[in-house]
Each structure stands twice: as structure tokens, then as C-alpha cells.
């Protein structure tokens, strides 16, 4: 296959549309069960720490499959890989819809994630392949709708659907979409990636799985702690798991650098703009998780809002991100990444700071409006920065670049959640109130004040992360500098 794909010979719109749908339903399922977990707990008679595995197992499997996707993209054709991944996801969705035991539902979530973990890196690789550099911004902007909008709308959509159906209805809704996507993919998806047929290195797969999987599990376990003796024990075990996973990952990296055909190519980091873009994306995601994790907890646990209401609070922000992603992509093609990112990170830093003064009277409208403005800022950063980084890589490294980017997003999201939840719970546990200020308050009110202190401190940390990201955006290249480098 030629290095340059003749875009006139490829029906780009149907391919992109089908892959966007596949990646959308895959990412949607990361958060679709968020508001359904209480119903599942009641249905199966299980506790919170057990039902949480439906989310944890999905994210873990996703995190394991994404690094392997670079190998799979080089091993199989676009059609083979996408249709297979979508079919596996569909099989998992079907099993989930008929599950009458928690264990079967858990297996179904793992099967779902095994398919969805491949679809996003494949979609991004295909877009880099079929669109010329000057049009990639608009194309990747469409990807931004999937990456940002799907997980954000999951809790709201599930909360609304649960008003009319059981938790199984969530899978009934997704399944027909997946079936239609599979049929459409069989018709329209063409082979556009290049097969180099790398050899299967079982040791690399094992090291990657235990390394990345252990890292994600360790950080997700830390963020699951909410104080008390049990939480301390969990955190100690989690830290041990993180250390072991880091050692395994170090072995994985060393092996990849020695292999002639690496499963995941770490030499992508020799391109400075790619490395800067990836680190910046990770920081943005760690700051983003501050709002998407903290605000629903604050609303439900401290303010008494329902899961649906907290989902509705996030909805305007998700809609803003969905509308802005393709617009931002087109702006990137004209202006480049630097000044979009500087503007966006300024907005993110300011709006994150505005969440550091939450109290028991903060209004629903305030939360929703500031969050929406924050998402507008993020829309100016996410895809332009990632696209600018991926554009620096040679075409044969695109599968590795997209796999590395998506893997680091998973890791940074877990790290961000762990850091911010830990800051929140630690601050709340060590809250020392002003005795005069709490005079006459009930014990519940004092506990709520402690929780709010934790949330505000966590948002201070998120603000600091955002400020670091803002400083880093000034080191990105302008479009003129990028064009001069290309010449």
C-alpha cells in the first residue's frame, strides 16, 4: 500500500460517520451506568464496593486494549479490525441486556470494553490516514465530539432513560445502534491502514496488560477510598499495586526500545511537539476530572440533588463541547494550535478557580453556567493540541501515536481522579472549623462544611494544574512556525 492515500478514491464521509458512531457508543458506555448503579445494587442485592466493578472492569479492560491496538492496527486490515471490534462490543451489549446475575453482567462489561478499547485509536488513525494535514483539524474536531460529548452525556442519558425503563433498557437502546453500525461498516468501511504484520510478542502483551492495568486499578482504588480504617487499608494496597505496575511498565518500555518492531513505539517521544502536546493533554484531563468528578459528588452527597439533576447540570457543558469541537477543528486548520490553546487554558484556569468557593447556597444555575464556560475553554484545547502533536509523527507511527495518546488519557484521568479525591477526603477529615462560625450548627451541618472544605481544596489543586497547563501552551508552535519547520 502506498504511503500516501489518494483521498479522492476513498468515500471518506461514510467511513468517518460509521467510525464516529462506533467510537461514540463505546465511550458512552464508560459512564452510561453511572446513575444506574443503585438500581443494579437493589436488583442483585450487592454492596457499593461490588457494583463499582462494573465501571472499574470496563475502564481496566479499555486501558489494557488501547496499547495493544497499535499492534492490531498494523496486523489486520481496517475492515477486519473495526467490524470485529464493533461485533465484540455488540456481543457484550447483548449479554449485558439479558444478564440475570451480577457475574454475567460483569463479564459482559469486560467483553464490551475489549471491543471499544480498539475502536477509538483505530478511528483516529484512519482520520490521520485519509485526511491531508491541512484538513485534519476539522476531521479530528469530529473526533472531539466523541471523546468529550459521549462520556459527558452518559449520566444524563441514563438518568433520563431510568425514568421510563430498568437498567437493562440502557443496553436495549445501544444494541440496535451497534447492529446498524455493523451492517453499515460492512458496506462502507474500506481498508486504508497499512499492514506491516509485526510478530506477536506475548511477553510485551503481558507486560503491557499487567503494567497499564495495574496502574489504572491502583489509582482507581485510591480514589475509591472515602476515609476510615477500610479506606486506609485499601490505599496501602493500592500504593503497592501502583509501585509494582510501574516496575512492570519500566520493563515493558525497555523491551519496546530493544525490539525491532515494537508493540507500542515509545520513540514517538523523540518528537518534542508530540511530547509537549501529550503532557499538556494529560494535564488538561486531570484538571477536567476535577469538575466531572467533584461536582456530581458535591451536588448529591452535600446538597441533596438527585443523580438526574446532577447529570442535567453537566448537560449544557457537554452540548457546548459537542457544538464547539468541529468548529474548533476548522479554526485549528486556519490558525494552528498555540493561540487556541492559550485562550482555552486561560478560560479553564479562571473557571476552575471559580469553583474554589462552593458553599451550601451555591446555585444550580451558577454551577451549570460556569461548567459550560469551562467546557467551552476545554474545546479550544483538547483536539487542537492532540492533532498538532500527531501531525509531527511520520505516517507509519500514527497507530503508535494515537494508541499512546489514548493510553495516557486513560492513565491521566485515573491519576487525576485519585489525586483530587484524596485531597478532598483528606482535607475533609482534617477540617478544623472556626468555633465561633459553627456555633449553633448541627452535626450534619458541620460535616457538610467539612466536605465543602474538601471540595474547594480539590478545586484549588485543579486550578494549579490548569495554570501549569496554561504556561505550557506558550511553548506550542504557531501555524507559521509549523509551516516553516515543514519547509
Short mmCIF file of C-alpha atoms in Angstrom, two decimals:
data_model
loop_
_atom_site.label_atom_id
_atom_site.label_comp_id
_atom_site.label_asym_id
_atom_site.label_seq_id
_atom_site.Cartn_x
_atom_site.Cartn_y
_atom_site.Cartn_z
CA UNK A 1 0.00 0.00 0.00
CA UNK A 2 1.31 3.47 -0.87
CA UNK A 3 2.40 5.77 1.91
CA UNK A 4 0.03 8.48 0.67
CA UNK A 5 -3.63 7.58 0.37
CA UNK A 6 -5.48 9.16 -2.55
CA UNK A 7 -8.40 10.73 -0.71
CA UNK A 8 -10.44 11.03 -3.91
CA UNK A 9 -10.60 7.23 -4.12
CA UNK A 10 -11.99 6.85 -0.63
CA UNK A 11 -15.57 7.57 0.38
CA UNK A 12 -14.44 9.45 3.45
CA UNK A 13 -17.76 10.65 4.84
CA UNK A 14 -19.37 7.16 5.23
CA UNK A 15 -16.18 5.74 6.76
CA UNK A 16 -15.86 8.61 9.24
CA UNK A 17 -19.58 8.52 10.09
CA UNK A 18 -19.59 4.79 10.86
CA UNK A 19 -16.42 5.01 12.93
CA UNK A 20 -17.74 8.01 14.85
CA UNK A 21 -20.88 6.06 15.75
CA UNK A 22 -18.85 3.04 16.85
CA UNK A 23 -16.47 5.10 18.99
CA UNK A 24 -19.38 7.14 20.37
CA UNK A 25 -21.33 4.15 21.72
CA UNK A 26 -18.08 2.69 23.06
CA UNK A 27 -17.17 5.81 25.03
CA UNK A 28 -20.79 6.41 26.02
CA UNK A 29 -20.74 3.10 27.87
CA UNK A 30 -17.90 4.29 30.11
CA UNK A 31 -20.36 6.46 32.03
CA UNK A 32 -23.77 5.12 30.93
CA UNK A 33 -24.18 3.03 34.09
CA UNK A 34 -23.22 5.88 36.44
CA UNK A 35 -26.76 6.65 37.58
CA UNK A 36 -27.97 3.05 37.19
CA UNK A 37 -25.65 1.54 39.81
CA UNK A 38 -28.13 1.96 42.71
CA UNK A 39 -30.80 0.10 40.69
CA UNK A 40 -28.36 -2.70 39.90
CA UNK A 41 -27.36 -2.90 43.58
CA UNK A 42 -31.02 -3.32 44.56
CA UNK A 43 -31.71 -5.83 41.77
CA UNK A 44 -28.81 -8.13 42.63
CA UNK A 45 -28.64 -7.39 46.36
CA UNK A 46 -24.99 -6.29 46.28
CA UNK A 47 -22.98 -3.56 48.00
CA UNK A 48 -21.45 -0.42 46.52
CA UNK A 49 -17.88 -1.76 46.53
CA UNK A 50 -19.01 -4.72 44.39
CA UNK A 51 -21.22 -2.89 41.89
CA UNK A 52 -18.43 -0.37 41.26
CA UNK A 53 -16.55 -3.14 39.45
CA UNK A 54 -18.94 -2.68 36.50
CA UNK A 55 -17.23 0.65 35.87
CA UNK A 56 -13.74 -0.33 37.06
CA UNK A 57 -13.60 -3.52 34.96
CA UNK A 58 -14.73 -1.61 31.86
CA UNK A 59 -12.04 1.06 32.30
CA UNK A 60 -9.36 -1.51 33.13
CA UNK A 61 -10.09 -3.61 30.04
CA UNK A 62 -10.20 -0.45 27.94
CA UNK A 63 -6.84 0.61 29.34
CA UNK A 64 -5.35 -2.79 28.52
CA UNK A 65 -6.70 -2.94 24.97
CA UNK A 66 -5.71 0.57 23.88
CA UNK A 67 -1.90 -0.02 23.98
CA UNK A 68 -2.39 -3.32 22.13
CA UNK A 69 -4.40 -1.52 19.43
CA UNK A 70 -1.24 -0.20 17.71
CA UNK A 71 -0.13 -3.81 17.12
CA UNK A 72 -3.62 -4.83 15.96
CA UNK A 73 -3.87 -1.90 13.51
CA UNK A 74 -0.63 -2.98 11.88
CA UNK A 75 -1.61 -6.65 11.88
CA UNK A 76 -5.16 -6.53 10.49
CA UNK A 77 -6.99 -4.52 7.83
CA UNK A 78 -9.21 -1.60 8.71
CA UNK A 79 -12.37 -3.54 7.82
CA UNK A 80 -11.36 -6.67 9.72
CA UNK A 81 -10.39 -4.82 12.87
CA UNK A 82 -13.27 -2.34 13.03
CA UNK A 83 -16.03 -4.83 12.26
CA UNK A 84 -14.56 -7.35 14.70
CA UNK A 85 -14.17 -4.76 17.47
CA UNK A 86 -17.72 -3.46 16.91
CA UNK A 87 -19.08 -7.03 16.87
CA UNK A 88 -17.31 -7.87 20.14
CA UNK A 89 -18.76 -4.72 21.68
CA UNK A 90 -22.21 -5.68 20.37
CA UNK A 91 -21.87 -9.18 21.83
CA UNK A 92 -21.03 -7.69 25.22
CA UNK A 93 -24.02 -5.34 24.97
CA UNK A 94 -26.34 -8.27 24.18
CA UNK A 95 -25.01 -10.33 27.09
CA UNK A 96 -25.50 -7.34 29.41
CA UNK A 97 -29.10 -6.88 28.25
CA UNK A 98 -30.02 -10.47 29.24
CA UNK A 99 -27.87 -10.71 32.38
CA UNK A 100 -29.75 -12.06 35.39
CA UNK A 101 -26.67 -12.47 37.57
CA UNK A 102 -24.12 -9.87 38.57
CA UNK A 103 -21.20 -12.06 37.49
CA UNK A 104 -22.61 -12.37 33.95
CA UNK A 105 -23.15 -8.61 33.77
CA UNK A 106 -19.54 -8.08 34.84
CA UNK A 107 -18.32 -10.43 32.09
CA UNK A 108 -20.48 -8.52 29.61
CA UNK A 109 -18.82 -5.23 30.59
CA UNK A 110 -15.37 -6.76 30.03
CA UNK A 111 -16.43 -8.02 26.59
CA UNK A 112 -17.82 -4.58 25.73
CA UNK A 113 -14.57 -2.88 26.72
CA UNK A 114 -12.47 -5.38 24.74
CA UNK A 115 -14.18 -4.06 21.62
CA UNK A 116 -14.46 -0.38 22.49
CA UNK A 117 -10.81 -0.13 23.54
CA UNK A 118 -9.75 -0.69 19.92
CA UNK A 119 -12.32 1.50 18.15
CA UNK A 120 -11.14 4.96 19.27
CA UNK A 121 -7.42 4.56 18.40
CA UNK A 122 -8.42 2.94 15.08
CA UNK A 123 -10.78 5.81 14.25
CA UNK A 124 -8.12 8.42 14.98
CA UNK A 125 -5.51 6.51 12.94
CA UNK A 126 -7.89 6.27 9.97
CA UNK A 127 -8.62 10.00 10.13
CA UNK A 128 -4.92 10.82 10.11
CA UNK A 129 -4.55 8.48 7.16
CA UNK A 130 -7.37 9.68 4.88
CA UNK A 131 -7.24 13.43 5.54
CA UNK A 132 -4.34 15.64 4.41
CA UNK A 133 -2.56 17.70 7.07
CA UNK A 134 -4.37 20.91 6.16
CA UNK A 135 -7.78 19.28 6.78
CA UNK A 136 -7.00 17.17 9.82
CA UNK A 137 -8.16 19.79 12.30
CA UNK A 138 -11.76 19.63 11.09
CA UNK A 139 -11.62 15.83 10.95
CA UNK A 140 -10.16 15.49 14.43
CA UNK A 141 -12.72 18.04 15.64
CA UNK A 142 -15.37 15.48 14.78
CA UNK A 143 -13.44 13.02 16.94
CA UNK A 144 -13.60 15.59 19.71
CA UNK A 145 -17.38 15.28 19.75
CA UNK A 146 -16.99 11.58 20.51
CA UNK A 147 -14.17 11.91 23.04
CA UNK A 148 -15.75 14.73 25.05
CA UNK A 149 -19.50 14.54 24.44
CA UNK A 150 -20.13 10.80 24.79
CA UNK A 151 -18.78 10.30 28.35
CA UNK A 152 -20.28 13.64 29.48
CA UNK A 153 -23.79 12.84 28.28
CA UNK A 154 -23.76 9.27 29.67
CA UNK A 155 -25.02 10.06 33.20
CA UNK A 156 -27.71 12.44 31.91
CA UNK A 157 -28.94 9.99 29.28
CA UNK A 158 -29.04 7.07 31.70
CA UNK A 159 -30.80 9.18 34.35
CA UNK A 160 -33.49 10.11 31.82
CA UNK A 161 -33.91 6.54 30.49
CA UNK A 162 -34.21 5.15 34.02
CA UNK A 163 -37.31 7.29 34.47
CA UNK A 164 -39.05 5.02 31.93
CA UNK A 165 -37.25 1.66 32.00
CA UNK A 166 -34.97 -0.62 34.04
CA UNK A 167 -31.17 -0.59 33.85
CA UNK A 168 -31.37 -3.30 31.16
CA UNK A 169 -33.11 -0.71 28.98
CA UNK A 170 -29.80 1.14 28.72
CA UNK A 171 -28.38 -1.79 26.78
CA UNK A 172 -31.58 -2.29 24.77
CA UNK A 173 -31.16 1.25 23.44
CA UNK A 174 -27.49 0.79 22.48
CA UNK A 175 -27.82 -2.67 20.87
CA UNK A 176 -29.85 -1.67 17.75
CA UNK A 177 -27.43 1.20 17.11
CA UNK A 178 -24.49 -1.22 17.23
CA UNK A 179 -26.22 -3.68 14.87
CA UNK A 180 -26.96 -0.92 12.34
CA UNK A 181 -23.34 0.29 12.64
CA UNK A 182 -22.01 -3.23 11.94
CA UNK A 183 -24.18 -3.56 8.82
CA UNK A 184 -23.16 -0.10 7.64
CA UNK A 185 -19.48 -0.85 8.32
CA UNK A 186 -19.68 -3.98 6.15
CA UNK A 187 -20.86 -1.77 3.29
CA UNK A 188 -18.77 1.38 3.61
CA UNK A 189 -15.57 0.79 5.60
CA UNK A 190 -12.53 0.42 3.33
CA UNK A 191 -9.00 -0.72 4.06
CA UNK A 192 -6.91 2.43 4.49
CA UNK A 193 -4.27 1.44 7.06
CA UNK A 194 -1.03 -0.28 6.12
CA UNK A 195 -0.31 -3.78 7.34
CA UNK A 196 3.31 -4.46 8.35
CA UNK A 197 2.43 -7.79 10.01
CA UNK A 198 4.58 -7.44 13.15
CA UNK A 199 5.27 -10.63 15.07
CA UNK A 200 3.21 -11.34 18.15
CA UNK A 201 5.33 -10.77 21.24
CA UNK A 202 3.47 -12.47 24.07
CA UNK A 203 5.76 -11.03 26.75
CA UNK A 204 5.06 -7.47 25.55
CA UNK A 205 1.31 -8.09 25.68
CA UNK A 206 1.59 -9.49 29.22
CA UNK A 207 3.82 -6.67 30.45
CA UNK A 208 1.54 -4.07 28.88
CA UNK A 209 -1.61 -5.65 30.32
CA UNK A 210 -0.30 -6.01 33.87
CA UNK A 211 1.57 -2.69 33.76
CA UNK A 212 -1.15 -0.40 32.44
CA UNK A 213 -3.94 -2.47 34.01
CA UNK A 214 -2.23 -2.41 37.41
CA UNK A 215 -1.60 1.32 37.19
CA UNK A 216 -5.24 2.07 36.35
CA UNK A 217 -6.52 -0.28 39.04
CA UNK A 218 -4.18 1.15 41.66
CA UNK A 219 -5.19 4.74 41.07
CA UNK A 220 -8.90 3.89 40.78
CA UNK A 221 -8.68 2.04 44.12
CA UNK A 222 -7.09 5.05 45.80
CA UNK A 223 -9.85 7.29 44.50
CA UNK A 224 -12.41 4.82 45.83
CA UNK A 225 -11.36 5.44 49.43
CA UNK A 226 -13.63 7.69 51.49
CA UNK A 227 -11.98 7.74 54.86
CA UNK A 228 -11.93 5.37 57.78
CA UNK A 229 -9.87 2.26 58.51
CA UNK A 230 -11.03 0.35 55.44
CA UNK A 231 -10.00 3.21 53.22
CA UNK A 232 -6.53 3.29 54.77
CA UNK A 233 -6.04 -0.41 54.10
CA UNK A 234 -7.23 -0.05 50.52
CA UNK A 235 -4.90 2.89 49.93
CA UNK A 236 -1.90 0.98 51.25
CA UNK A 237 -2.62 -1.93 48.94
CA UNK A 238 -3.26 0.46 46.06
CA UNK A 239 0.11 2.16 46.50
CA UNK A 240 1.81 -1.26 46.47
CA UNK A 241 -0.05 -2.15 43.25
CA UNK A 242 0.98 1.16 41.64
CA UNK A 243 4.65 0.59 42.52
CA UNK A 244 4.59 -2.97 41.13
CA UNK A 245 2.77 -1.79 38.00
CA UNK A 246 5.35 0.98 37.50
CA UNK A 247 8.17 -1.60 37.67
CA UNK A 248 6.36 -3.81 35.14
CA UNK A 249 5.83 -0.80 32.87
CA UNK A 250 9.52 0.06 33.09
CA UNK A 251 10.31 -3.47 31.92
CA UNK A 252 7.74 -3.08 29.13
CA UNK A 253 9.30 0.20 27.95
CA UNK A 254 12.83 -1.24 27.98
CA UNK A 255 11.63 -4.23 25.95
CA UNK A 256 9.88 -1.99 23.40
CA UNK A 257 13.02 0.08 22.90
CA UNK A 258 15.02 -3.10 22.19
CA UNK A 259 12.54 -4.72 19.81
CA UNK A 260 12.92 -4.08 16.08
CA UNK A 261 9.14 -3.95 15.68
CA UNK A 262 7.79 -2.65 18.98
CA UNK A 263 4.21 -3.41 20.04
CA UNK A 264 3.94 0.20 21.27
CA UNK A 265 6.58 2.56 19.90
CA UNK A 266 7.97 4.80 22.67
CA UNK A 267 10.26 6.55 20.20
CA UNK A 268 7.33 8.83 19.40
CA UNK A 269 8.56 10.88 22.36
CA UNK A 270 11.64 11.96 20.42
CA UNK A 271 9.35 14.44 18.66
CA UNK A 272 9.25 17.43 21.08
CA UNK A 273 5.89 18.89 19.97
CA UNK A 274 4.22 15.49 20.22
CA UNK A 275 5.63 15.01 23.74
CA UNK A 276 4.59 18.53 24.80
CA UNK A 277 1.11 18.04 23.34
CA UNK A 278 0.67 14.72 25.11
CA UNK A 279 1.77 16.07 28.51
CA UNK A 280 -0.49 19.11 28.05
CA UNK A 281 -3.43 16.85 27.15
CA UNK A 282 -2.81 14.78 30.28
CA UNK A 283 -2.77 17.91 32.47
CA UNK A 284 -5.98 19.16 30.84
CA UNK A 285 -7.70 15.84 31.52
CA UNK A 286 -6.52 15.80 35.13
CA UNK A 287 -7.99 19.28 35.59
CA UNK A 288 -11.15 18.33 33.68
CA UNK A 289 -11.77 15.42 36.01
CA UNK A 290 -11.94 17.97 38.83
CA UNK A 291 -15.32 19.20 37.67
CA UNK A 292 -16.75 15.99 36.22
CA UNK A 293 -15.95 14.04 39.40
CA UNK A 294 -16.25 16.63 42.15
CA UNK A 295 -19.39 18.48 41.10
CA UNK A 296 -21.76 15.47 41.00
CA UNK A 297 -20.39 14.31 44.37
CA UNK A 298 -20.87 17.80 45.83
CA UNK A 299 -24.39 18.08 44.44
CA UNK A 300 -25.59 14.64 45.52
CA UNK A 301 -23.72 14.00 48.78
CA UNK A 302 -23.65 17.51 50.23
CA UNK A 303 -26.53 19.37 48.60
CA UNK A 304 -29.05 16.53 48.22
CA UNK A 305 -29.60 16.82 44.46
CA UNK A 306 -30.68 13.67 42.59
CA UNK A 307 -28.36 11.85 40.14
CA UNK A 308 -30.55 13.06 37.27
CA UNK A 309 -30.30 16.68 38.47
CA UNK A 310 -26.50 16.45 38.72
CA UNK A 311 -26.47 14.96 35.22
CA UNK A 312 -28.62 17.81 33.92
CA UNK A 313 -26.20 20.29 35.47
CA UNK A 314 -23.41 18.80 33.32
CA UNK A 315 -25.54 18.62 30.16
CA UNK A 316 -25.11 22.23 28.88
CA UNK A 317 -21.34 21.82 29.13
CA UNK A 318 -21.48 18.58 27.16
CA UNK A 319 -23.61 20.26 24.48
CA UNK A 320 -21.18 23.20 24.27
CA UNK A 321 -18.28 20.77 23.82
CA UNK A 322 -20.18 18.84 21.16
CA UNK A 323 -21.02 22.00 19.19
CA UNK A 324 -17.56 23.54 19.52
CA UNK A 325 -15.42 20.50 18.66
CA UNK A 326 -15.90 20.64 14.86
CA UNK A 327 -15.75 24.47 14.91
CA UNK A 328 -12.50 24.32 16.86
CA UNK A 329 -11.15 21.80 14.36
CA UNK A 330 -11.77 24.20 11.47
CA UNK A 331 -10.19 27.06 13.44
CA UNK A 332 -7.15 24.85 14.04
CA UNK A 333 -6.74 24.31 10.28
CA UNK A 334 -6.64 28.10 9.84
CA UNK A 335 -4.84 29.30 12.96
CA UNK A 336 -2.87 26.38 14.37
CA UNK A 337 -2.96 25.13 17.97
CA UNK A 338 -1.00 27.70 20.01
CA UNK A 339 -3.35 30.65 20.42
CA UNK A 340 -6.45 28.46 20.57
CA UNK A 341 -4.80 26.54 23.42
CA UNK A 342 -3.64 29.71 25.21
CA UNK A 343 -7.17 31.16 25.07
CA UNK A 344 -8.78 27.88 26.09
CA UNK A 345 -6.46 27.22 29.04
CA UNK A 346 -6.97 30.79 30.29
CA UNK A 347 -10.72 30.15 30.36
CA UNK A 348 -10.23 26.74 32.01
CA UNK A 349 -7.95 28.19 34.70
CA UNK A 350 -10.33 31.06 35.55
CA UNK A 351 -13.47 28.89 35.64
CA UNK A 352 -11.74 26.22 37.72
CA UNK A 353 -10.80 28.94 40.20
CA UNK A 354 -14.47 29.99 40.34
CA UNK A 355 -15.28 26.51 41.72
CA UNK A 356 -12.99 27.04 44.74
CA UNK A 357 -15.69 28.99 46.64
CA UNK A 358 -18.51 26.42 46.76
CA UNK A 359 -20.86 26.59 49.76
CA UNK A 360 -24.26 25.30 50.87
CA UNK A 361 -26.02 28.05 48.88
CA UNK A 362 -24.22 27.83 45.52
CA UNK A 363 -26.98 27.82 42.92
CA UNK A 364 -27.68 25.18 40.27
CA UNK A 365 -27.53 27.89 37.59
CA UNK A 366 -24.09 29.09 38.76
CA UNK A 367 -22.70 25.54 38.65
CA UNK A 368 -24.18 24.81 35.23
CA UNK A 369 -23.12 28.12 33.61
CA UNK A 370 -19.53 28.07 34.92
CA UNK A 371 -19.16 24.41 33.95
CA UNK A 372 -20.44 25.17 30.42
CA UNK A 373 -17.98 28.06 30.02
CA UNK A 374 -15.24 25.76 31.30
CA UNK A 375 -16.13 23.15 28.67
CA UNK A 376 -16.00 25.89 26.01
CA UNK A 377 -12.42 26.57 27.07
CA UNK A 378 -11.56 22.88 27.01
CA UNK A 379 -12.96 22.57 23.48
CA UNK A 380 -10.32 25.08 22.33
CA UNK A 381 -7.54 22.96 23.82
CA UNK A 382 -8.22 19.23 23.59
CA UNK A 383 -8.32 18.28 19.91
CA UNK A 384 -6.15 21.13 18.52
CA UNK A 385 -3.32 20.21 20.88
CA UNK A 386 -3.63 16.48 20.21
CA UNK A 387 -3.84 16.99 16.44
CA UNK A 388 -0.80 19.30 16.47
CA UNK A 389 1.17 16.59 18.25
CA UNK A 390 0.05 13.75 15.98
CA UNK A 391 0.84 15.83 12.88
CA UNK A 392 4.51 15.78 13.89
CA UNK A 393 4.74 11.98 13.57
CA UNK A 394 5.62 10.10 10.38
CA UNK A 395 2.67 8.26 8.89
CA UNK A 396 3.94 4.79 9.87
CA UNK A 397 3.91 5.83 13.54
CA UNK A 398 0.33 7.12 13.56
CA UNK A 399 -1.06 3.89 15.11
CA UNK A 400 1.54 4.15 17.89
CA UNK A 401 0.93 7.88 18.36
CA UNK A 402 -2.84 7.50 18.70
CA UNK A 403 -2.52 4.44 20.94
CA UNK A 404 -0.03 6.24 23.18
CA UNK A 405 -2.24 9.34 23.35
CA UNK A 406 -5.36 7.39 24.26
CA UNK A 407 -3.48 5.26 26.81
CA UNK A 408 -2.06 8.33 28.52
CA UNK A 409 -5.54 9.87 28.60
CA UNK A 410 -6.83 6.84 30.50
CA UNK A 411 -3.88 6.94 32.89
CA UNK A 412 -4.08 10.69 33.49
CA UNK A 413 -7.84 10.50 34.13
CA UNK A 414 -7.22 7.83 36.79
CA UNK A 415 -4.35 9.79 38.32
CA UNK A 416 -6.37 12.99 38.32
CA UNK A 417 -9.33 11.31 40.00
CA UNK A 418 -7.08 9.70 42.62
CA UNK A 419 -5.26 12.94 43.46
CA UNK A 420 -8.39 15.09 43.69
CA UNK A 421 -10.50 12.57 45.63
CA UNK A 422 -7.60 12.01 48.03
CA UNK A 423 -7.16 15.77 48.53
CA UNK A 424 -10.89 16.15 49.08
CA UNK A 425 -11.24 13.34 51.63
CA UNK A 426 -8.02 14.21 53.48
CA UNK A 427 -8.98 17.88 53.78
CA UNK A 428 -12.48 16.99 54.96
CA UNK A 429 -11.11 14.50 57.52
CA UNK A 430 -8.72 17.12 58.98
CA UNK A 431 -11.17 20.01 58.87
CA UNK A 432 -10.64 22.40 61.78
CA UNK A 433 -13.63 24.77 61.87
CA UNK A 434 -13.74 28.16 63.47
CA UNK A 435 -15.60 27.55 66.73
CA UNK A 436 -17.44 30.85 66.54
CA UNK A 437 -18.51 30.18 62.94
CA UNK A 438 -20.04 26.78 63.79
CA UNK A 439 -21.78 27.88 66.96
CA UNK A 440 -25.36 26.65 66.84
CA UNK A 441 -24.82 24.41 63.78
CA UNK A 442 -25.95 20.78 63.85
CA UNK A 443 -23.50 17.89 63.45
CA UNK A 444 -24.78 17.32 59.90
CA UNK A 445 -24.12 20.97 59.02
CA UNK A 446 -20.59 20.73 60.40
CA UNK A 447 -19.93 17.57 58.36
CA UNK A 448 -21.23 19.34 55.26
CA UNK A 449 -18.90 22.26 55.96
CA UNK A 450 -16.01 19.80 56.21
CA UNK A 451 -16.99 18.22 52.88
CA UNK A 452 -17.24 21.62 51.20
CA UNK A 453 -13.79 22.49 52.53
CA UNK A 454 -12.54 19.29 50.85
CA UNK A 455 -14.19 20.11 47.52
CA UNK A 456 -12.83 23.66 47.49
CA UNK A 457 -9.29 22.49 48.28
CA UNK A 458 -9.51 19.89 45.49
CA UNK A 459 -10.53 22.63 43.06
CA UNK A 460 -7.53 24.70 44.21
CA UNK A 461 -5.33 21.78 43.15
CA UNK A 462 -7.21 21.55 39.83
CA UNK A 463 -6.67 25.31 39.37
CA UNK A 464 -2.92 24.87 39.91
CA UNK A 465 -2.87 22.06 37.32
CA UNK A 466 -4.74 24.28 34.87
CA UNK A 467 -2.27 27.11 35.45
CA UNK A 468 0.65 24.77 34.71
CA UNK A 469 -1.13 23.75 31.50
CA UNK A 470 -1.60 27.42 30.59
CA UNK A 471 2.12 28.08 30.93
CA UNK A 472 2.89 25.05 28.73
CA UNK A 473 0.64 26.30 25.91
CA UNK A 474 3.05 29.16 25.25
CA UNK A 475 5.66 26.61 24.14
CA UNK A 476 3.44 25.31 21.33
CA UNK A 477 4.20 26.42 17.78
CA UNK A 478 2.11 28.87 15.80
CA UNK A 479 0.83 27.83 12.38
CA UNK A 480 3.53 29.97 10.71
CA UNK A 481 6.28 28.29 12.77
CA UNK A 482 4.86 24.87 11.91
CA UNK A 483 4.81 25.69 8.19
CA UNK A 484 8.39 26.98 8.32
CA UNK A 485 9.50 23.78 10.05
CA UNK A 486 7.76 21.69 7.40
CA UNK A 487 9.64 23.59 4.66
#
